[in-house]
XYZ file of C-alpha atoms in Angstrom:
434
model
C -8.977 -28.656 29.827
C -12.164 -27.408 29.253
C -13.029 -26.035 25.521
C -12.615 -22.161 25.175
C -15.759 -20.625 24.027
C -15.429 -18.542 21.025
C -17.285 -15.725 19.276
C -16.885 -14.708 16.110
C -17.194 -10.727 15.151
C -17.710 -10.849 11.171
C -19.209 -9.106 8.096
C -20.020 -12.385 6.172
C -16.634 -12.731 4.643
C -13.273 -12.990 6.866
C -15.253 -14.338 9.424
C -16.405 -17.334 8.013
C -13.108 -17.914 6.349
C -11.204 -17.904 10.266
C -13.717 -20.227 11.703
C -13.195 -22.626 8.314
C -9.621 -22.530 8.400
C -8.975 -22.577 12.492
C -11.840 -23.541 14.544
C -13.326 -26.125 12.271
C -12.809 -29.521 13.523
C -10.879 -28.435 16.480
C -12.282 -30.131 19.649
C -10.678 -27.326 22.317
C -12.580 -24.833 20.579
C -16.429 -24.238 20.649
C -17.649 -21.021 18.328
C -21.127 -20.650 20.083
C -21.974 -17.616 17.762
C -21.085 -15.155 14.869
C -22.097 -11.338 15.183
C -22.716 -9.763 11.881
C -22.178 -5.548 10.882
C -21.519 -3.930 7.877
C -24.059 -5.457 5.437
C -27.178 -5.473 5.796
C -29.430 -8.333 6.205
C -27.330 -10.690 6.858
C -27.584 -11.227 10.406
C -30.527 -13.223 12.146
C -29.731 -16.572 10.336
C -27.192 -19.683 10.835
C -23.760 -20.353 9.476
C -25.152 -24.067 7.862
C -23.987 -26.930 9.422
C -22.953 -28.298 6.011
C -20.203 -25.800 5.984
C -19.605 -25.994 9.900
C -18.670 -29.770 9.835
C -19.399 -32.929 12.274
C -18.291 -30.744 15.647
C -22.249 -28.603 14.853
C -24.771 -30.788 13.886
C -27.027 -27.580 14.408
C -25.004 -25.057 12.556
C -23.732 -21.819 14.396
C -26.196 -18.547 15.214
C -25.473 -15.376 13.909
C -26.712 -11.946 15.858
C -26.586 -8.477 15.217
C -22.766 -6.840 16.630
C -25.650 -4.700 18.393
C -26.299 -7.803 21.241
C -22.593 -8.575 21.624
C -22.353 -7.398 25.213
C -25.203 -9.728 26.329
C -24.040 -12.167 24.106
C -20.635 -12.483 25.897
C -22.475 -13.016 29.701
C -25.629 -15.133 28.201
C -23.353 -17.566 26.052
C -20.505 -17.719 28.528
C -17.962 -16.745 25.607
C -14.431 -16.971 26.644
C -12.662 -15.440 23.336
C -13.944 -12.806 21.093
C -12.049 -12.983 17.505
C -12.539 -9.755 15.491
C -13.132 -10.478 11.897
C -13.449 -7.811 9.552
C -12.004 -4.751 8.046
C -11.843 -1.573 7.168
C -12.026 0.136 10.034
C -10.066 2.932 12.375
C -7.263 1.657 14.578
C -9.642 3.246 17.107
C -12.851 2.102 16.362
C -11.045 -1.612 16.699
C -9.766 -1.215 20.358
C -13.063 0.656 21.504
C -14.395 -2.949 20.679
C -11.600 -4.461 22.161
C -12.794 -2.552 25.183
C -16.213 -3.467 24.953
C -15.497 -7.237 24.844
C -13.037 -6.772 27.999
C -15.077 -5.155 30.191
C -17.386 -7.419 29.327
C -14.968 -9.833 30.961
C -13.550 -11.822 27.411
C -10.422 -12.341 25.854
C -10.429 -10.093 22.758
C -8.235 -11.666 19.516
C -7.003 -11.105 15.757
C -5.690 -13.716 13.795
C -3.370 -13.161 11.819
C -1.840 -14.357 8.143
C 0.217 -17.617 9.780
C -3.231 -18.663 10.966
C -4.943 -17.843 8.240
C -3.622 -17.616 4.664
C -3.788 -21.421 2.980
C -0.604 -22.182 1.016
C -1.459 -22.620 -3.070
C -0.092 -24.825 -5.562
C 0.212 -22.910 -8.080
C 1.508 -18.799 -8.244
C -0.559 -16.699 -6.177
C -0.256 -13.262 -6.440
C -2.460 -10.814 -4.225
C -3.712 -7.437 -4.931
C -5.305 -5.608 -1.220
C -5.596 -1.821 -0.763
C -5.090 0.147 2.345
C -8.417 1.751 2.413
C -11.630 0.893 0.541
C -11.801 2.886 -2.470
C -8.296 3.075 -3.203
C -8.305 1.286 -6.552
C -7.514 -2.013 -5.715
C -10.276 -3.544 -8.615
C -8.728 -1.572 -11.560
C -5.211 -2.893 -10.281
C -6.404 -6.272 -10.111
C -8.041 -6.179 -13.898
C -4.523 -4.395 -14.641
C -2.481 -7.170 -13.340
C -4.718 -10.003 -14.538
C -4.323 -7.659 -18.243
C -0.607 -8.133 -17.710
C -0.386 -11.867 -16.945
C -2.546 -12.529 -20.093
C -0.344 -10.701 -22.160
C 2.531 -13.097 -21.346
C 0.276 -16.105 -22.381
C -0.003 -17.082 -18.461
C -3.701 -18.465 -17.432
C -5.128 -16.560 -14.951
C -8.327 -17.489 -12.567
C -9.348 -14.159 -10.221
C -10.377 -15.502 -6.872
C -12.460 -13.097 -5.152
C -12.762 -11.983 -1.383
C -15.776 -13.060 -0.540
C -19.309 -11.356 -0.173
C -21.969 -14.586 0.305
C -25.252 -12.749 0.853
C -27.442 -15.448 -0.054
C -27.764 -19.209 0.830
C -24.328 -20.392 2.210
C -24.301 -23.654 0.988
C -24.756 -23.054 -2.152
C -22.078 -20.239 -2.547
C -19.702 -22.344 -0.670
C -17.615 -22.484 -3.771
C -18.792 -20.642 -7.278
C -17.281 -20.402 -10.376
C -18.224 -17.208 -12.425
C -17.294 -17.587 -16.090
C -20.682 -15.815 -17.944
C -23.139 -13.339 -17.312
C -25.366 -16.001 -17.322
C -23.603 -17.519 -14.164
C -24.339 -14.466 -12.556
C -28.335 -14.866 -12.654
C -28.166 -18.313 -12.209
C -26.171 -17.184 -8.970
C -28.750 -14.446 -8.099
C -25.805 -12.080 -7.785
C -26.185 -8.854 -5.687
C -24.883 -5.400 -7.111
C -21.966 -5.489 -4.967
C -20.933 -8.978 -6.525
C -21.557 -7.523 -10.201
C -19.324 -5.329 -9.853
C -16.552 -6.969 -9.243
C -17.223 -10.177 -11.505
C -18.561 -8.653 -14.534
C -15.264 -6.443 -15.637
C -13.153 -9.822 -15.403
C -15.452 -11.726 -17.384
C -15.730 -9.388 -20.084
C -12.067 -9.836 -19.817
C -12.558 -13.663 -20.509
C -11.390 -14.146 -16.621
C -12.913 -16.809 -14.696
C -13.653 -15.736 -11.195
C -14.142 -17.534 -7.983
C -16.120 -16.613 -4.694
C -17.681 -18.119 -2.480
C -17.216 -19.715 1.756
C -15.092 -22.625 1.917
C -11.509 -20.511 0.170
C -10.046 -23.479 0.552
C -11.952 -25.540 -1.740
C -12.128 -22.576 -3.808
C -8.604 -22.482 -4.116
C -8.121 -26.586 -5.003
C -10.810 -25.931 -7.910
C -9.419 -22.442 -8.892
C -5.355 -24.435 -9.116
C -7.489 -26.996 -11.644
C -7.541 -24.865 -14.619
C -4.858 -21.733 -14.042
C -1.583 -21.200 -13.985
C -1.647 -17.812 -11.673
C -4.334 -17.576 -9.705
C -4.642 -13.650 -8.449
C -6.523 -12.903 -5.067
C -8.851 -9.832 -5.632
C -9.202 -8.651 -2.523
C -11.816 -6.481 -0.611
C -12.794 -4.245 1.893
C -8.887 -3.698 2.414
C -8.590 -6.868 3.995
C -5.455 -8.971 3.781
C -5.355 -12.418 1.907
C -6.819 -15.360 1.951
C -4.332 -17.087 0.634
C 0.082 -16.814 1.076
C 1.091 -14.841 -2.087
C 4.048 -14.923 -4.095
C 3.339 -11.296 -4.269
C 1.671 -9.209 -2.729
C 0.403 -5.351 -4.231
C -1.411 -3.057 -1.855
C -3.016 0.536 -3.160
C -3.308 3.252 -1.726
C -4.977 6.443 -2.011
C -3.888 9.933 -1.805
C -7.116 10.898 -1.503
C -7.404 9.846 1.948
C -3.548 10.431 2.473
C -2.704 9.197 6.158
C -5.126 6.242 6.789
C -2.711 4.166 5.155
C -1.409 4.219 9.108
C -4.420 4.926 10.646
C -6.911 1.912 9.348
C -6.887 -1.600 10.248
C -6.295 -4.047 8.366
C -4.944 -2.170 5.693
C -1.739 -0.936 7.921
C -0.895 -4.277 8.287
C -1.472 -4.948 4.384
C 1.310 -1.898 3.768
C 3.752 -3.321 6.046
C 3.327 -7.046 4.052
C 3.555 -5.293 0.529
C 6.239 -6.218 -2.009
C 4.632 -3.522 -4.234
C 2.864 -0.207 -2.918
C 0.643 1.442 -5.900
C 0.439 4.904 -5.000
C -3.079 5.281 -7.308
C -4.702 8.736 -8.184
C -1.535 10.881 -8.794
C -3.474 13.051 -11.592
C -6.168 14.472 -9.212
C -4.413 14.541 -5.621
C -2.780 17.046 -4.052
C 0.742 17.211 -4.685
C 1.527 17.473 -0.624
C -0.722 14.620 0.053
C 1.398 11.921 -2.601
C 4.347 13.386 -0.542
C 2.487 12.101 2.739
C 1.806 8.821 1.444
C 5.349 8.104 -0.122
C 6.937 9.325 3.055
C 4.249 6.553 5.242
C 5.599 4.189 3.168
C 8.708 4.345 3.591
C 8.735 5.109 7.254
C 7.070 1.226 7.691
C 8.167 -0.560 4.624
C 11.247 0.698 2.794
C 11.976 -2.138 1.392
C 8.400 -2.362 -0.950
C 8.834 -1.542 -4.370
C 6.578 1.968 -5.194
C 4.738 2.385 -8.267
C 2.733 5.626 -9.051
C -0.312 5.410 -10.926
C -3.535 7.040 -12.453
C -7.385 5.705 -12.496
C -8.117 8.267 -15.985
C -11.940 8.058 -16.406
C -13.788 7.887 -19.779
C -17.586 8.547 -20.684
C -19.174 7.338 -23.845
C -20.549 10.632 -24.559
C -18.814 13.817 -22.696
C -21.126 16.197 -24.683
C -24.428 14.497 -23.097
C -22.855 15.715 -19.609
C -22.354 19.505 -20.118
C -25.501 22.010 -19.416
C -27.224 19.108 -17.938
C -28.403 18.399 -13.997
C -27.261 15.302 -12.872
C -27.591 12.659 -10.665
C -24.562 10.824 -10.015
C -24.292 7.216 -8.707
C -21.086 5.912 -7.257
C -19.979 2.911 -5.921
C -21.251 1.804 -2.622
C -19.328 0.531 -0.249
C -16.483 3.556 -1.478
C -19.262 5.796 0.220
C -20.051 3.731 3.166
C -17.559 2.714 4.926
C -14.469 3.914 2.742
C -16.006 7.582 4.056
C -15.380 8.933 0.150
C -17.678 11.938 -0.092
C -17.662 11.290 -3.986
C -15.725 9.045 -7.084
C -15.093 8.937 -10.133
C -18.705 9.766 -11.121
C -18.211 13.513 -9.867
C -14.864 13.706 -11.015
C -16.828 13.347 -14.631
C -19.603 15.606 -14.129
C -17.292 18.349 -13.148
C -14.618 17.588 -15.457
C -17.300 17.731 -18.443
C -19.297 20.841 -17.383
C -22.532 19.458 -15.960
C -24.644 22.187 -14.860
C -25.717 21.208 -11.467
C -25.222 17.779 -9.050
C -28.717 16.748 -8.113
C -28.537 16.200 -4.654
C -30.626 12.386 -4.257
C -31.502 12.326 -0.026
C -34.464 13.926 -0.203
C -35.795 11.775 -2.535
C -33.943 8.422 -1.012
C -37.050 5.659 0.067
C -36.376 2.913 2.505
C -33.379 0.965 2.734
C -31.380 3.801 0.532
C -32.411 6.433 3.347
C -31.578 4.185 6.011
C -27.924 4.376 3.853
C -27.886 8.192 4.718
C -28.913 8.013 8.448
C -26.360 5.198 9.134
C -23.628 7.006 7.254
C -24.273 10.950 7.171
C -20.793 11.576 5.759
C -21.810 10.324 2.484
C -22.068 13.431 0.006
C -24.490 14.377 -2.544
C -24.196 11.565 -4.415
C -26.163 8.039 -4.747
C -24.274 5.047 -3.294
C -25.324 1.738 -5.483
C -26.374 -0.128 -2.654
C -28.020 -3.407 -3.879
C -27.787 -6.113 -0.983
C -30.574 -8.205 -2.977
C -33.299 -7.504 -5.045
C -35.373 -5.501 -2.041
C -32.680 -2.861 -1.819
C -32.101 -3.122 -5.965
C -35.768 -1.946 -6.094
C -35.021 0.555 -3.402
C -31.875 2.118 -5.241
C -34.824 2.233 -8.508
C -37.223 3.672 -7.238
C -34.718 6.750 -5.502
C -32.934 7.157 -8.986
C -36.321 7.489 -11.024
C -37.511 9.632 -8.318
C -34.522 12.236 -8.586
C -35.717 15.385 -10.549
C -32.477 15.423 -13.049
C -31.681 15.398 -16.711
C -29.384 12.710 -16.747
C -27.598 10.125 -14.428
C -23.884 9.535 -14.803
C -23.549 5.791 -13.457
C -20.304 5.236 -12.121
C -20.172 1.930 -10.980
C -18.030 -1.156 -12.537
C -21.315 -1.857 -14.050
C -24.219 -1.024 -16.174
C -27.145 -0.663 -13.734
C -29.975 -0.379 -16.435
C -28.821 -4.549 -16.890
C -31.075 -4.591 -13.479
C -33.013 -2.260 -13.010
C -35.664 0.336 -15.359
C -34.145 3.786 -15.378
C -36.464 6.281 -16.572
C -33.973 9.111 -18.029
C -30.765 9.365 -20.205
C -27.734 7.494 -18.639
C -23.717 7.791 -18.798
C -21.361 5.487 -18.079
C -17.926 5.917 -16.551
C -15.340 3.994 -16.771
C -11.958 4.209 -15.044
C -8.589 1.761 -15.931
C -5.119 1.721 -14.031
C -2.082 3.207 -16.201
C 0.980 3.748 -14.637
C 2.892 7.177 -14.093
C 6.917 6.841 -15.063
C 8.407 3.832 -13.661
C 8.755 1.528 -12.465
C 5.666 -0.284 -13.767
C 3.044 -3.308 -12.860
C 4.966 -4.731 -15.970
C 8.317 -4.138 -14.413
C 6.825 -5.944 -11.102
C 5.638 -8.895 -13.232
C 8.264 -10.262 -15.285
C-alpha cells in the first residue's frame, strides 16, 4: 500500500506535537509539509530534521496556510490534519471545505491519538475560549498543590518561536533562563508568574521528552494549557474555564467544546463583572453537554499598585495579546482598571501603531481601543516600543502577566495590574484537590 501523504495545518504548537507523537517513525505515512497561521513569522522555514527523525533526513517545509490549496495539487497530499485552536466551529469546516474541494481527506486527531500517558499525577488546566482565565487558574491550582507540601513542575503548551532544536525541551526555573532562552513576550508571560512562585516550568517541541524530564523532579506535574487547546498529556484531572464574557462560545469554538465535554471541573471565571443572564447561559451549556462536571464559580479581582496615579489621568492601556487577537476580547483587565479607578480618558493607540503593531489592527479590526502586547521577537518588541512611547497619554496601565519596562524603555509613568483567581461560595479548587 502506498504511503498516504500528509499535511500538517499548525500554529507552531499542536502541530508539531501530532506529527511527534503519530507520524514520526511511521513508514505508511509521509508529512510532505506543515502550513503555519496565527503567529507571525513563523512560517517560511523547516521543522529540523533533528526533531523529525531518520524517516526526513531533510527536515519537513513549512508554508504560509495562504498556499494550502496549491499545496494540496503541487505536493500530491492525500490527508490534511488540522492542528490548532481556537477557532469557530465554522471557520474549521470552511477549511474542511477548502481541503475537499481541493480533492483531500480532511482530519482531527483526537486525545487517544494524542495525549502521552505520565508517570506521575497529571492534572490539566484548558479553557474554552482564549482569555477565559485559564493562567490565573493554573497559578491557583499550582498555589493549592504547594500548600499541601506536593512538588509541582508547570508544563507549558507550547509556543517555540525561535530555533526548534534548541527549544525541543526547556526547563525555565530563573529569570535568567528566560534571556538565556531569548524568550518572546508571549512566553514571559506565562513563565514569569510561576517562577516568582518558585515553579519550575517546561516548554518546548518534543512533550514527550518534556514530560520524562518534567516526572524527574515533581510529584504533580500540571499542564498549563493554551490557546484553549486540549492536553498534551492524559490527566488525572482535567479543569476547563470559561468565560461569561463571551457566554455561548463555550459551544460554538473548537477545540474548547470538546475541552467542556472532557472536564471533571468547569470554572465558571468572571462572576463579579458579567452579566447575571450571561452566568445563567453558561451554567445552563454546561450542563446541557456535561452534567456530570463538577462547577466552580469564580472571580479574576484586579489590583494596581497605585489606584490614585489612575484617576484624572489619560491613559493608554496595554492588554494581553493574543486575548485581543484571536480570543476577539475588545478589552481586559487593563480597562476594567482604568474605569474602575476614574481615569479621565482611554487613549485610543491605532493611529499611532508603526509596523508590525498596525499590521495587528488590519489583520484583526475587532480589537478595541486598546494596545495588544504583541512581541513575537525582538522586531515586533521594538515595534510595540516605539507605538507605546508614541501614544500622546499621561500614563500607561500595563496589564499583562508581566512588567514590560523589564524589555523595553517606556518613556511615561506606568501601572501595573494584576489579577488572581478566588473562588465564589463553593465548592472550591481546594474542594476539587484534596
Amino acid at each position: 500500500m502506498a504511503k498516504q501523504r500528509v499535511l500538517i495545518m499548525g500554529a507552531a504548537g499542536r502541530d508539531f506535537h501530532n506529527f511527534n507523537v503519530y507520524f514520526r517513525g511511521r513508514d505508511d505515512y509521509e508529512v510532505v509539509a506543515f502550513t503555519a497561521t496565527q503567529i507571525p513569522n513563523i512560517e517560511d522555514r523547516r521543522y529540523p530534521a533533528a526533531l523529525a527523525g531518520p524517516l526526513y533526513p531533510h527536515g519537513i517545509p513549512i508554508y504560509p496556510e495562504s498556499d494550502l490549496t496549491p499545496l494540496i495539487a503541487q505536493l500530491a497530499v492525500d490527508q490534511v490534519i488540522f492542528a490548532y485552536s481556537d477557532v469557530a466551529h465554522a471557520y474549521v469546516m470552511h477549511k474542511a471545505s477548502q481541503v475537499l474541494a481541493a480533492g483531500a481527506d480532511f482530519r482531527l486527531l483526537g486525545p487517544h491519538a494524542t495525549m502521552l500517558t505520565a508517570r506521575k499525577p497529571v492534572i490539566a488546566i484548558g479553557a474554552v475560549r482564549t482569555g477565559a482565565g485559564k493562567s490565573q487558574t493554573t497559578r491557583r491550582v499550582c498555589d493549592i498543590l504547594r500548600s499541601q507540601g506536593k512538588k509541582v513542575a508547570a508544563v507549558r503548551h507550547p509556543m517555540p518561536y525561535g530555533d526548534l532544536v534548541k527549544q525541543a525541551c526547556q526547563r525555565f526555573a530563573s529569570y535568567q533562563d528566560l534571556d538565556d532562552h531569548q524568550c518572546t513576550i508571549e512566553e514571559r508571560e506565562e513563565y514569569e508568574p510561576h517562577l516568582d512562585r518558585g515553579v519550575v516550568v517546561y516548554a518546548g517541541v518534543d512533550y514527550e521528552r518534556i514530560l520524562r524530564a518534567a516526572e524527574e523532579e515533581a510529584d504533580v506535574v500540571v499542564w498549563d494549557g493554551g490557546n484553549n487547546d486540549f492536553p498534551f498529556y492524559k490527566p488525572d484531572l482535567f479543569i476547563v474555564v470559561a468565560d461569561p464574557h463571551r457566554a455561548g462560545h463555550e459551544l460554538a469554538y473548537h477545540p474548547g467544546e470538546a475541552n467542556l465535554r472532557m472536564a471533571d471541573v468547569v470554572v465558571i471565571n468572571k462572576v463579579d463583572t458579567a452579566d447575571l443572564d450571561a452566568i445563567s447561559r453558561v451554567r445552563d451549556n454546561v450542563r446541557s453537554v456535561n452534567p456530570k462536571a463538577i462547577m466552580i464559580e469564580a472571580a479574576s479581582p484586579i489590583t494596581v499598585s497605585d489606584p490614585a496615579a489612575i484617576r484624572g489621568q489619560a491613559v493608554l492601556v496595554v492588554e494581553d495579546g493574543p486575548t485581543l487577537t484571536h480570543g476577539e476580547m475588545a478589552y481586559g483587565a487593563g480597562v476594567v482598571a482604568a474605569r474602575r479607578f476614574g481615569a479621565a480618558k482611554i487613549i485610543d493607540p491605532r493611529p499611532y501603531a508603526v509596523r508590525t503593531i498596525a499590521d495587528t489592527y488590519a489583520k484583526y479590526p475587532r480589537t478595541g481601543a486598546v494596545l495588544p502586547a504583541m512581541g513575537y521577537g525582538d522586531a515586533q518588541i521594538a515595534d510595540l516600543e516605539e507605538t507605546i512611547n508614541n501614544t500622546p497619554c499621561d500614563l500607561v496601565i500595563i496589564a499583562t502577566p508581566i512588567d514590560l519596562s523589564r524589555v523595553m524603555r517606556i518613556n511615561r509613568p506606568t501601572q501595573r495590574v494584576g489579577y488572581e483567581l478566588q473562588e465564589i461560595g463553593s465548592p472550591t479548587l481546594n474542594d476539587v484537590l484534596k
